[in-house]
PDB file of C-alpha atoms in Angstrom:
ATOM      1  CA  MET Y1458      48.591-119.832-107.668  1.00  0.00           C
ATOM      2  CA  SER Y1459      45.598-119.855-105.389  1.00  0.00           C
ATOM      3  CA  LYS Y1460      44.695-123.308-104.171  1.00  0.00           C
ATOM      4  CA  LYS Y1461      41.043-122.911-105.152  1.00  0.00           C
ATOM      5  CA  LEU Y1462      41.818-121.860-108.707  1.00  0.00           C
ATOM      6  CA  GLY Y1463      44.391-124.630-108.912  1.00  0.00           C
ATOM      7  CA  PHE Y1464      41.822-127.207-107.893  1.00  0.00           C
ATOM      8  CA  LEU Y1465      39.323-125.838-110.368  1.00  0.00           C
ATOM      9  CA  GLY Y1466      41.954-126.540-113.033  1.00  0.00           C
ATOM     10  CA  PHE Y1467      42.888-129.986-111.701  1.00  0.00           C
ATOM     11  CA  GLY Y1468      39.178-130.841-111.446  1.00  0.00           C
ATOM     12  CA  LEU Y1469      38.705-129.745-115.035  1.00  0.00           C
ATOM     13  CA  ILE Y1470      41.430-132.135-116.203  1.00  0.00           C
ATOM     14  CA  PHE Y1471      40.023-134.925-114.000  1.00  0.00           C
ATOM     15  CA  GLY Y1472      36.461-134.449-115.288  1.00  0.00           C
ATOM     16  CA  PHE Y1473      37.631-134.231-118.884  1.00  0.00           C
ATOM     17  CA  ALA Y1474      39.600-137.480-118.554  1.00  0.00           C
ATOM     18  CA  LEU Y1475      36.755-139.318-116.766  1.00  0.00           C
ATOM     19  CA  SER Y1476      34.352-138.311-119.515  1.00  0.00           C
ATOM     20  CA  ARG Y1477      36.789-139.106-122.350  1.00  0.00           C
ATOM     21  CA  VAL Y1478      37.546-142.599-121.155  1.00  0.00           C
ATOM     22  CA  GLY Y1479      33.853-143.401-120.585  1.00  0.00           C
ATOM     23  CA  ALA Y1480      33.994-143.685-116.780  1.00  0.00           C
ATOM     24  CA  SER Y1481      30.801-141.630-116.626  1.00  0.00           C
ATOM     25  CA  ASP Y1482      28.980-144.258-118.694  1.00  0.00           C
ATOM     26  CA  PHE Y1483      26.526-146.348-116.623  1.00  0.00           C
ATOM     27  CA  ASN Y1484      27.227-149.372-118.825  1.00  0.00           C
ATOM     28  CA  LEU Y1485      30.960-149.395-118.191  1.00  0.00           C
ATOM     29  CA  ILE Y1486      30.426-149.693-114.424  1.00  0.00           C
ATOM     30  CA  TYR Y1487      27.618-152.234-114.773  1.00  0.00           C
ATOM     31  CA  PHE Y1488      29.641-154.327-117.229  1.00  0.00           C
ATOM     32  CA  MET Y1489      32.711-154.165-114.991  1.00  0.00           C
ATOM     33  CA  PHE Y1490      30.800-155.587-112.011  1.00  0.00           C
ATOM     34  CA  THR Y1491      29.082-158.229-114.138  1.00  0.00           C
ATOM     35  CA  GLY Y1492      32.406-159.211-115.702  1.00  0.00           C
ATOM     36  CA  VAL Y1493      31.480-158.313-119.282  1.00  0.00           C
ATOM     37  CA  ASP Y1494      33.910-155.425-119.911  1.00  0.00           C
ATOM     38  CA  LEU Y1495      36.903-154.667-117.710  1.00  0.00           C
ATOM     39  CA  THR Y1496      37.867-151.338-119.342  1.00  0.00           C
ATOM     40  CA  LEU Y1497      37.451-149.484-116.059  1.00  0.00           C
ATOM     41  CA  VAL Y1498      39.673-151.932-114.200  1.00  0.00           C
ATOM     42  CA  GLY Y1499      42.284-151.041-116.823  1.00  0.00           C
ATOM     43  CA  VAL Y1500      41.756-147.303-116.218  1.00  0.00           C
ATOM     44  CA  ILE Y1501      42.011-147.615-112.434  1.00  0.00           C
ATOM     45  CA  GLY Y1502      44.931-150.065-112.666  1.00  0.00           C
ATOM     46  CA  THR Y1503      46.887-147.782-115.010  1.00  0.00           C
ATOM     47  CA  ALA Y1504      46.142-144.791-112.758  1.00  0.00           C
ATOM     48  CA  ILE Y1505      47.504-146.676-109.727  1.00  0.00           C
ATOM     49  CA  VAL Y1506      50.723-147.643-111.543  1.00  0.00           C
ATOM     50  CA  ILE Y1507      51.278-144.137-112.959  1.00  0.00           C
ATOM     51  CA  GLY Y1508      50.405-142.548-109.603  1.00  0.00           C
ATOM     52  CA  ALA Y1509      52.905-144.826-107.854  1.00  0.00           C
ATOM     53  CA  LEU Y1510      55.616-144.014-110.416  1.00  0.00           C
ATOM     54  CA  GLY Y1511      54.932-140.298-110.013  1.00  0.00           C
ATOM     55  CA  MET Y1512      55.163-140.538-106.227  1.00  0.00           C
ATOM     56  CA  PHE Y1513      58.446-142.459-106.646  1.00  0.00           C
ATOM     57  CA  VAL Y1514      59.835-139.642-108.804  1.00  0.00           C
ATOM     58  CA  LEU Y1515      58.729-137.071-106.214  1.00  0.00           C
ATOM     59  CA  ARG Y1516      60.564-139.040-103.518  1.00  0.00           C
ATOM     60  CA  LEU Y1517      63.710-139.212-105.671  1.00  0.00           C
ATOM     61  CA  ARG Y1518      63.559-135.443-105.902  1.00  0.00           C
ATOM     62  CA  GLY Y1519      63.472-135.145-102.123  1.00  0.00           C
ATOM     63  CA  ALA Y1520      59.683-135.266-101.599  1.00  0.00           C
ATOM     64  CA  LYS Y1521      59.321-131.491-101.800  1.00  0.00           C
ATOM     65  CA  THR Y1522      56.433-129.473-103.201  1.00  0.00           C
ATOM     66  CA  ALA Y1523      56.900-126.857-105.920  1.00  0.00           C
ATOM     67  CA  GLY Y1524      57.172-124.316-103.096  1.00  0.00           C
ATOM     68  CA  GLY Y1525      59.911-126.347-101.338  1.00  0.00           C
ATOM     69  CA  GLN Y1526      57.736-127.631 -98.484  1.00  0.00           C
ATOM     70  CA  PRO Y1527      58.084-131.286 -97.426  1.00  0.00           C
ATOM     71  CA  ILE Y1528      55.372-133.569 -98.852  1.00  0.00           C
ATOM     72  CA  THR Y1529      53.358-135.443 -96.242  1.00  0.00           C
ATOM     73  CA  VAL Y1530      51.403-138.466 -97.476  1.00  0.00           C
ATOM     74  CA  LYS Y1531      48.511-139.298 -95.172  1.00  0.00           C
ATOM     75  CA  ARG Y1532      47.543-142.931 -94.791  1.00  0.00           C
ATOM     76  CA  LYS Y1533      43.824-143.661 -94.382  1.00  0.00           C
ATOM     77  CA  ASP Y1534      43.944-146.180 -91.532  1.00  0.00           C
ATOM     78  CA  LEU Y1535      41.283-148.826 -91.089  1.00  0.00           C
ATOM     79  CA  LYS Y1536      38.792-148.115 -88.355  1.00  0.00           C
ATOM     80  CA  ARG Y1537      36.355-150.531 -86.807  1.00  0.00           C
ATOM     81  CA  TRP Y1538      33.625-149.943 -89.370  1.00  0.00           C
ATOM     82  CA  SER Y1539      35.724-149.062 -92.444  1.00  0.00           C
ATOM     83  CA  LEU Y1540      35.185-152.311 -94.342  1.00  0.00           C
ATOM     84  CA  LEU Y1541      31.438-152.271 -93.669  1.00  0.00           C
ATOM     85  CA  GLY Y1542      31.403-148.720 -95.036  1.00  0.00           C
ATOM     86  CA  ALA Y1543      33.337-149.931 -98.072  1.00  0.00           C
ATOM     87  CA  LEU Y1544      30.750-152.647 -98.671  1.00  0.00           C
ATOM     88  CA  ILE Y1545      27.896-150.098 -98.421  1.00  0.00           C
ATOM     89  CA  PHE Y1546      29.780-147.836-100.831  1.00  0.00           C
ATOM     90  CA  GLY Y1547      30.242-150.717-103.252  1.00  0.00           C
ATOM     91  CA  LEU Y1548      26.507-151.518-103.222  1.00  0.00           C
ATOM     92  CA  GLY Y1549      25.821-147.895-104.160  1.00  0.00           C
ATOM     93  CA  TRP Y1550      28.542-147.938-106.838  1.00  0.00           C
ATOM     94  CA  GLY Y1551      26.921-150.944-108.531  1.00  0.00           C
ATOM     95  CA  LEU Y1552      23.364-149.568-108.314  1.00  0.00           C
ATOM     96  CA  ALA Y1553      24.006-145.968-109.312  1.00  0.00           C
ATOM     97  CA  GLY Y1554      26.583-146.927-111.934  1.00  0.00           C
ATOM     98  CA  ALA Y1555      28.805-144.151-110.666  1.00  0.00           C
ATOM     99  CA  CYS Y1556      31.239-143.244-107.914  1.00  0.00           C
ATOM    100  CA  PRO Y1557      31.609-139.818-106.258  1.00  0.00           C
ATOM    101  CA  GLY Y1558      33.882-138.508-109.031  1.00  0.00           C
ATOM    102  CA  THR Y1559      32.229-140.014-112.099  1.00  0.00           C
ATOM    103  CA  VAL Y1560      28.731-138.937-111.050  1.00  0.00           C
ATOM    104  CA  LEU Y1561      29.949-135.343-111.308  1.00  0.00           C
ATOM    105  CA  ALA Y1562      31.100-136.131-114.838  1.00  0.00           C
ATOM    106  CA  GLN Y1563      27.613-137.514-115.570  1.00  0.00           C
ATOM    107  CA  ILE Y1564      26.161-134.177-114.522  1.00  0.00           C
ATOM    108  CA  GLY Y1565      28.629-132.268-116.684  1.00  0.00           C
ATOM    109  CA  GLU Y1566      27.574-134.441-119.608  1.00  0.00           C
ATOM    110  CA  GLY Y1567      23.923-133.590-118.958  1.00  0.00           C
ATOM    111  CA  LYS Y1568      22.890-137.014-117.643  1.00  0.00           C
ATOM    112  CA  TRP Y1569      20.373-135.516-115.244  1.00  0.00           C
ATOM    113  CA  LEU Y1570      19.576-138.742-113.378  1.00  0.00           C
ATOM    114  CA  GLY Y1571      23.081-138.414-111.956  1.00  0.00           C
ATOM    115  CA  GLY Y1572      21.806-135.305-110.195  1.00  0.00           C
ATOM    116  CA  PHE Y1573      19.677-137.551-107.977  1.00  0.00           C
ATOM    117  CA  THR Y1574      22.723-139.664-107.188  1.00  0.00           C
ATOM    118  CA  VAL Y1575      24.493-136.469-106.086  1.00  0.00           C
ATOM    119  CA  LEU Y1576      21.533-135.416-103.921  1.00  0.00           C
ATOM    120  CA  GLY Y1577      21.571-138.891-102.377  1.00  0.00           C
ATOM    121  CA  MET Y1578      25.317-138.589-101.697  1.00  0.00           C
ATOM    122  CA  ILE Y1579      24.827-135.266 -99.921  1.00  0.00           C
ATOM    123  CA  VAL Y1580      22.073-136.812 -97.796  1.00  0.00           C
ATOM    124  CA  GLY Y1581      24.190-139.936 -97.158  1.00  0.00           C
ATOM    125  CA  THR Y1582      27.035-137.700 -95.954  1.00  0.00           C
ATOM    126  CA  TYR Y1583      24.530-135.849 -93.771  1.00  0.00           C
ATOM    127  CA  VAL Y1584      23.302-139.146 -92.300  1.00  0.00           C
ATOM    128  CA  TYR Y1585      26.956-139.905 -91.482  1.00  0.00           C
ATOM    129  CA  ALA Y1586      27.245-136.553 -89.681  1.00  0.00           C
ATOM    130  CA  HIS Y1587      24.303-137.593 -87.468  1.00  0.00           C
ATOM    131  CA  LEU Y1588      25.770-141.070 -86.839  1.00  0.00           C
ATOM    132  CA  LYS Y1589      29.067-139.404 -85.938  1.00  0.00           C
ATOM    133  CA  SER Y1590      27.296-137.270 -83.315  1.00  0.00           C
ATOM    134  CA  ALA Y1591      25.865-140.426 -81.736  1.00  0.00           C
ATOM    135  CA  ASN Y1592      29.008-142.538 -82.079  1.00  0.00           C
ATOM    136  CA  PRO Y1593      32.372-140.754 -82.503  1.00  0.00           C
ATOM    137  CA  ASP Y1594      34.094-144.055 -83.424  1.00  0.00           C
ATOM    138  CA  ILE Y1595      32.303-144.464 -86.716  1.00  0.00           C
TER     139      ILE Y1595
ATOM    140  CA  MET C 492      42.585-138.813-137.637  1.00  0.00           C
ATOM    141  CA  THR C 493      44.181-135.571-136.574  1.00  0.00           C
ATOM    142  CA  PHE C 494      45.718-135.032-133.149  1.00  0.00           C
ATOM    143  CA  ILE C 495      42.840-132.690-132.280  1.00  0.00           C
ATOM    144  CA  GLU C 496      40.285-135.405-133.050  1.00  0.00           C
ATOM    145  CA  VAL C 497      42.140-138.038-131.061  1.00  0.00           C
ATOM    146  CA  VAL C 498      42.328-135.872-127.943  1.00  0.00           C
ATOM    147  CA  PHE C 499      39.112-133.888-128.106  1.00  0.00           C
ATOM    148  CA  VAL C 500      36.567-135.902-130.083  1.00  0.00           C
ATOM    149  CA  GLU C 501      37.241-139.666-129.968  1.00  0.00           C
ATOM    150  CA  ARG C 502      36.875-141.812-126.854  1.00  0.00           C
ATOM    151  CA  TRP C 503      40.282-142.331-125.223  1.00  0.00           C
ATOM    152  CA  PRO C 504      41.823-145.782-124.846  1.00  0.00           C
ATOM    153  CA  PHE C 505      41.706-146.945-121.217  1.00  0.00           C
ATOM    154  CA  TRP C 506      45.405-146.383-120.616  1.00  0.00           C
ATOM    155  CA  ALA C 507      45.261-142.723-121.666  1.00  0.00           C
ATOM    156  CA  GLY C 508      42.578-142.034-119.050  1.00  0.00           C
ATOM    157  CA  GLY C 509      44.603-143.999-116.513  1.00  0.00           C
ATOM    158  CA  VAL C 510      47.763-141.989-117.224  1.00  0.00           C
ATOM    159  CA  VAL C 511      46.049-138.588-116.892  1.00  0.00           C
ATOM    160  CA  ILE C 512      44.111-139.573-113.750  1.00  0.00           C
ATOM    161  CA  GLY C 513      47.157-141.295-112.214  1.00  0.00           C
ATOM    162  CA  LEU C 514      49.350-138.215-112.772  1.00  0.00           C
ATOM    163  CA  LEU C 515      46.932-136.192-110.627  1.00  0.00           C
ATOM    164  CA  VAL C 516      48.188-138.058-107.529  1.00  0.00           C
ATOM    165  CA  PRO C 517      51.806-136.768-107.630  1.00  0.00           C
ATOM    166  CA  LEU C 518      50.785-133.436-109.199  1.00  0.00           C
ATOM    167  CA  LEU C 519      48.383-132.584-106.359  1.00  0.00           C
ATOM    168  CA  TYR C 520      51.143-133.343-103.852  1.00  0.00           C
ATOM    169  CA  TYR C 521      53.690-131.378-105.867  1.00  0.00           C
ATOM    170  CA  ALA C 522      51.442-128.329-106.240  1.00  0.00           C
ATOM    171  CA  PHE C 523      49.520-128.285-102.945  1.00  0.00           C
ATOM    172  CA  ASN C 524      50.764-131.164-100.731  1.00  0.00           C
ATOM    173  CA  THR C 525      47.223-132.529-100.948  1.00  0.00           C
ATOM    174  CA  ALA C 526      45.873-136.061-101.403  1.00  0.00           C
ATOM    175  CA  LEU C 527      43.587-136.764-104.367  1.00  0.00           C
ATOM    176  CA  GLY C 528      40.023-137.348-103.175  1.00  0.00           C
ATOM    177  CA  VAL C 529      36.503-136.403-104.175  1.00  0.00           C
ATOM    178  CA  SER C 530      33.999-137.824-101.681  1.00  0.00           C
ATOM    179  CA  THR C 531      34.973-135.572 -98.738  1.00  0.00           C
ATOM    180  CA  GLY C 532      33.801-132.626-100.867  1.00  0.00           C
ATOM    181  CA  TYR C 533      30.228-133.832-100.430  1.00  0.00           C
ATOM    182  CA  GLY C 534      30.681-132.850 -96.773  1.00  0.00           C
ATOM    183  CA  ASN C 535      31.272-129.286 -97.993  1.00  0.00           C
ATOM    184  CA  LEU C 536      28.076-129.512-100.055  1.00  0.00           C
ATOM    185  CA  ALA C 537      26.117-130.870 -97.061  1.00  0.00           C
ATOM    186  CA  ARG C 538      27.520-128.052 -94.912  1.00  0.00           C
ATOM    187  CA  ILE C 539      26.464-125.473 -97.523  1.00  0.00           C
ATOM    188  CA  LEU C 540      23.004-126.875 -98.266  1.00  0.00           C
ATOM    189  CA  LEU C 541      21.715-128.461 -95.035  1.00  0.00           C
ATOM    190  CA  PRO C 542      21.325-127.229 -91.441  1.00  0.00           C
ATOM    191  CA  SER C 543      24.430-128.210 -89.468  1.00  0.00           C
ATOM    192  CA  ARG C 544      24.358-126.044 -86.345  1.00  0.00           C
ATOM    193  CA  ARG C 545      24.294-129.050 -84.008  1.00  0.00           C
ATOM    194  CA  LEU C 546      26.461-131.376 -86.096  1.00  0.00           C
ATOM    195  CA  THR C 547      29.960-131.011 -84.700  1.00  0.00           C
ATOM    196  CA  TRP C 548      31.614-133.100 -87.396  1.00  0.00           C
ATOM    197  CA  LEU C 549      30.215-130.970 -90.246  1.00  0.00           C
ATOM    198  CA  GLN C 550      30.952-127.765 -88.334  1.00  0.00           C
ATOM    199  CA  GLU C 551      34.569-128.572 -87.504  1.00  0.00           C
ATOM    200  CA  ARG C 552      35.688-130.716 -90.414  1.00  0.00           C
ATOM    201  CA  PHE C 553      34.220-128.228 -92.897  1.00  0.00           C
ATOM    202  CA  LYS C 554      34.906-124.986 -91.081  1.00  0.00           C
ATOM    203  CA  GLU C 555      35.465-123.360 -94.442  1.00  0.00           C
ATOM    204  CA  ALA C 556      32.300-124.477 -96.235  1.00  0.00           C
ATOM    205  CA  TRP C 557      33.438-123.105 -99.602  1.00  0.00           C
ATOM    206  CA  GLY C 558      36.852-124.772 -99.403  1.00  0.00           C
ATOM    207  CA  TRP C 559      39.001-125.998-102.303  1.00  0.00           C
ATOM    208  CA  ARG C 560      37.013-129.250-102.528  1.00  0.00           C
ATOM    209  CA  VAL C 561      33.986-127.348-103.824  1.00  0.00           C
ATOM    210  CA  TYR C 562      36.154-125.876-106.582  1.00  0.00           C
ATOM    211  CA  PHE C 563      37.525-129.336-107.385  1.00  0.00           C
ATOM    212  CA  ILE C 564      33.934-130.610-107.744  1.00  0.00           C
ATOM    213  CA  GLY C 565      33.066-127.621-109.931  1.00  0.00           C
ATOM    214  CA  GLY C 566      36.115-128.299-112.076  1.00  0.00           C
ATOM    215  CA  ILE C 567      35.116-131.939-112.642  1.00  0.00           C
ATOM    216  CA  ILE C 568      31.648-130.866-113.782  1.00  0.00           C
ATOM    217  CA  LEU C 569      33.126-128.194-116.044  1.00  0.00           C
ATOM    218  CA  GLY C 570      35.700-130.576-117.551  1.00  0.00           C
ATOM    219  CA  SER C 571      33.133-133.247-118.381  1.00  0.00           C
ATOM    220  CA  PHE C 572      30.788-130.567-119.734  1.00  0.00           C
ATOM    221  CA  LEU C 573      33.520-129.416-122.139  1.00  0.00           C
ATOM    222  CA  SER C 574      34.244-133.030-123.080  1.00  0.00           C
ATOM    223  CA  ALA C 575      30.593-133.697-123.945  1.00  0.00           C
ATOM    224  CA  ARG C 576      30.284-130.434-125.887  1.00  0.00           C
ATOM    225  CA  LEU C 577      33.305-131.308-128.037  1.00  0.00           C
ATOM    226  CA  THR C 578      31.878-134.695-128.972  1.00  0.00           C
ATOM    227  CA  GLY C 579      28.521-133.173-129.888  1.00  0.00           C
ATOM    228  CA  ALA C 580      26.654-135.196-127.233  1.00  0.00           C
ATOM    229  CA  PRO C 581      23.169-133.927-126.314  1.00  0.00           C
ATOM    230  CA  LEU C 582      23.132-131.159-123.718  1.00  0.00           C
ATOM    231  CA  TRP C 583      20.554-132.952-121.576  1.00  0.00           C
ATOM    232  CA  THR C 584      19.669-136.651-121.472  1.00  0.00           C
ATOM    233  CA  GLY C 585      17.804-139.125-119.265  1.00  0.00           C
ATOM    234  CA  GLU C 586      20.048-141.905-120.582  1.00  0.00           C
ATOM    235  CA  MET C 587      21.647-144.331-118.112  1.00  0.00           C
ATOM    236  CA  GLY C 588      22.856-147.157-120.332  1.00  0.00           C
ATOM    237  CA  VAL C 589      21.205-150.565-120.237  1.00  0.00           C
ATOM    238  CA  LEU C 590      19.136-149.585-117.209  1.00  0.00           C
ATOM    239  CA  THR C 591      17.099-146.901-118.957  1.00  0.00           C
ATOM    240  CA  GLU C 592      17.059-148.985-122.168  1.00  0.00           C
ATOM    241  CA  THR C 593      15.483-151.919-120.343  1.00  0.00           C
ATOM    242  CA  VAL C 594      13.194-150.710-117.573  1.00  0.00           C
ATOM    243  CA  THR C 595       9.900-148.900-118.062  1.00  0.00           C
ATOM    244  CA  TRP C 596      10.061-147.078-114.722  1.00  0.00           C
ATOM    245  CA  SER C 597       8.578-143.601-114.530  1.00  0.00           C
ATOM    246  CA  GLY C 598      10.790-140.570-113.894  1.00  0.00           C
ATOM    247  CA  PRO C 599      10.128-140.421-110.137  1.00  0.00           C
ATOM    248  CA  VAL C 600      10.965-144.124-109.696  1.00  0.00           C
ATOM    249  CA  LEU C 601      14.257-143.644-111.557  1.00  0.00           C
ATOM    250  CA  ALA C 602      14.958-140.561-109.434  1.00  0.00           C
ATOM    251  CA  ILE C 603      14.352-142.517-106.209  1.00  0.00           C
ATOM    252  CA  TYR C 604      16.521-145.383-107.481  1.00  0.00           C
ATOM    253  CA  PHE C 605      19.512-143.134-108.161  1.00  0.00           C
ATOM    254  CA  PHE C 606      18.919-141.150-104.971  1.00  0.00           C
ATOM    255  CA  ALA C 607      19.042-144.407-102.988  1.00  0.00           C
ATOM    256  CA  GLY C 608      22.274-145.408-104.738  1.00  0.00           C
ATOM    257  CA  GLY C 609      23.680-141.998-103.836  1.00  0.00           C
ATOM    258  CA  VAL C 610      22.780-142.366-100.150  1.00  0.00           C
ATOM    259  CA  LEU C 611      24.709-145.662-100.047  1.00  0.00           C
ATOM    260  CA  LEU C 612      27.681-144.016-101.826  1.00  0.00           C
ATOM    261  CA  GLY C 613      27.745-140.983 -99.526  1.00  0.00           C
ATOM    262  CA  LEU C 614      27.272-142.871 -96.272  1.00  0.00           C
ATOM    263  CA  GLY C 615      29.615-145.701 -97.282  1.00  0.00           C
ATOM    264  CA  ALA C 616      32.383-143.369 -98.434  1.00  0.00           C
ATOM    265  CA  ARG C 617      32.414-141.488 -95.113  1.00  0.00           C
ATOM    266  CA  ILE C 618      32.426-144.664 -92.998  1.00  0.00           C
ATOM    267  CA  ALA C 619      35.158-146.146 -95.225  1.00  0.00           C
ATOM    268  CA  GLY C 620      37.117-142.882 -95.115  1.00  0.00           C
ATOM    269  CA  GLY C 621      37.274-142.325 -98.865  1.00  0.00           C
ATOM    270  CA  CYS C 622      36.116-143.405-102.297  1.00  0.00           C
ATOM    271  CA  THR C 623      37.510-144.688-105.567  1.00  0.00           C
ATOM    272  CA  SER C 624      39.853-141.721-105.940  1.00  0.00           C
ATOM    273  CA  GLY C 625      40.976-141.354-102.327  1.00  0.00           C
ATOM    274  CA  HIS C 626      41.344-145.039-101.446  1.00  0.00           C
ATOM    275  CA  SER C 627      41.565-147.007-104.680  1.00  0.00           C
ATOM    276  CA  ILE C 628      43.769-144.646-106.684  1.00  0.00           C
ATOM    277  CA  HIS C 629      45.540-142.395-104.161  1.00  0.00           C
ATOM    278  CA  GLY C 630      45.811-144.993-101.395  1.00  0.00           C
ATOM    279  CA  MET C 631      46.881-147.900-103.575  1.00  0.00           C
ATOM    280  CA  ALA C 632      49.348-145.745-105.551  1.00  0.00           C
ATOM    281  CA  ASN C 633      50.967-145.004-102.195  1.00  0.00           C
ATOM    282  CA  GLY C 634      50.994-148.689-101.251  1.00  0.00           C
ATOM    283  CA  HIS C 635      48.605-148.414 -98.316  1.00  0.00           C
ATOM    284  CA  LEU C 636      47.337-151.859 -97.302  1.00  0.00           C
ATOM    285  CA  SER C 637      44.224-150.344 -95.695  1.00  0.00           C
ATOM    286  CA  SER C 638      43.235-148.880 -99.068  1.00  0.00           C
ATOM    287  CA  VAL C 639      43.770-152.244-100.786  1.00  0.00           C
ATOM    288  CA  LEU C 640      41.372-153.892 -98.317  1.00  0.00           C
ATOM    289  CA  VAL C 641      38.814-151.109 -98.624  1.00  0.00           C
ATOM    290  CA  THR C 642      38.982-151.326-102.432  1.00  0.00           C
ATOM    291  CA  LEU C 643      38.414-155.077-102.248  1.00  0.00           C
ATOM    292  CA  PHE C 644      35.224-154.457-100.270  1.00  0.00           C
ATOM    293  CA  PHE C 645      34.166-151.722-102.723  1.00  0.00           C
ATOM    294  CA  LEU C 646      34.414-154.323-105.474  1.00  0.00           C
ATOM    295  CA  VAL C 647      32.581-157.008-103.494  1.00  0.00           C
ATOM    296  CA  GLY C 648      29.699-154.588-102.846  1.00  0.00           C
ATOM    297  CA  GLY C 649      29.564-153.542-106.491  1.00  0.00           C
ATOM    298  CA  ILE C 650      29.634-157.122-107.758  1.00  0.00           C
ATOM    299  CA  ILE C 651      26.769-158.010-105.396  1.00  0.00           C
ATOM    300  CA  SER C 652      24.502-155.070-106.270  1.00  0.00           C
ATOM    301  CA  ALA C 653      25.183-155.064-110.020  1.00  0.00           C
ATOM    302  CA  ASN C 654      24.410-158.768-110.213  1.00  0.00           C
ATOM    303  CA  VAL C 655      21.263-158.398-108.100  1.00  0.00           C
ATOM    304  CA  LEU C 656      20.256-155.654-110.556  1.00  0.00           C
ATOM    305  CA  ARG C 657      21.089-157.964-113.465  1.00  0.00           C
ATOM    306  CA  LEU C 658      19.094-160.889-112.100  1.00  0.00           C
ATOM    307  CA  LEU C 659      16.060-159.054-110.726  1.00  0.00           C
ATOM    308  CA  VAL C 660      15.649-156.080-113.042  1.00  0.00           C
ATOM    309  CA  LEU C 661      17.628-156.462-116.231  1.00  0.00           C
ATOM    310  CA  GLY C 662      16.453-159.965-117.053  1.00  0.00           C
ATOM    311  CA  GLY C 663      19.495-162.021-116.099  1.00  0.00           C
ATOM    312  CA  GLY C 664      21.350-161.627-119.388  1.00  0.00           C
ATOM    313  CA  SER C 665      24.935-160.451-119.354  1.00  0.00           C
ATOM    314  CA  GLY C 666      24.241-157.652-121.809  1.00  0.00           C
TER     315      GLY C 666
END
């Protein structure tokens, strides 16, 4: 199976699930951060537990892909500015009521204001590319 | 309720969404030896849409502009589109929950607001090295301490900005 087609399919499942569980709903994010409704914490928490169990099963089976290649899990190490970046990301998460995945689900659902969040994300990534040219450590 | 209605029409209980999303982590490794993650794909979009001739990071990191991440993004949009169609939601809506129910901002002000939120998301995700899917779900499912710390700071940022929004714009009530 081609990797691109495969990811189209995996994305389809991801987007369907995000939409079904309400993760693309502005209120669910806003109410999570204001402590009113912790549904999304439950979604993310369950996903972490199930993801960990699935990785455990893969390791039991020798940590091989379907094609027999060894699986290599990459750790995202902390860099000097990582936690500041995380804080900036969090501020955006709370304001936009979406994260990089769920904003795509907003667009799929026709919530057009999410389109401006996406444009902002592209520009924010572009700003990073400029910062990276000036300071390779960032 | 029939099985079809439960899966394709009703809102899922939180755990069902968690199970499906969580399974993506091992499945992506099993199929393609690839870590779950969305935010890096916005680098592909920036590379496609904006001039990058002098930006080494965009040029090298996204050598193949139309890489698999673009297809993953397209799939997410398509999947949520199908989901909304099956529930009979409107095709097009300016709704954004309590925000658009409460404020009387004009369209351009709302657009600038969400654009600004997006800039923070895009910039922050790249400096942090990932987002909710890459760090919080993929990283924590693999027991990476760095991802736990990053997620903690995601939450701190979100709690700060959502509560500033609550106090300054949405009238201080808890909804």
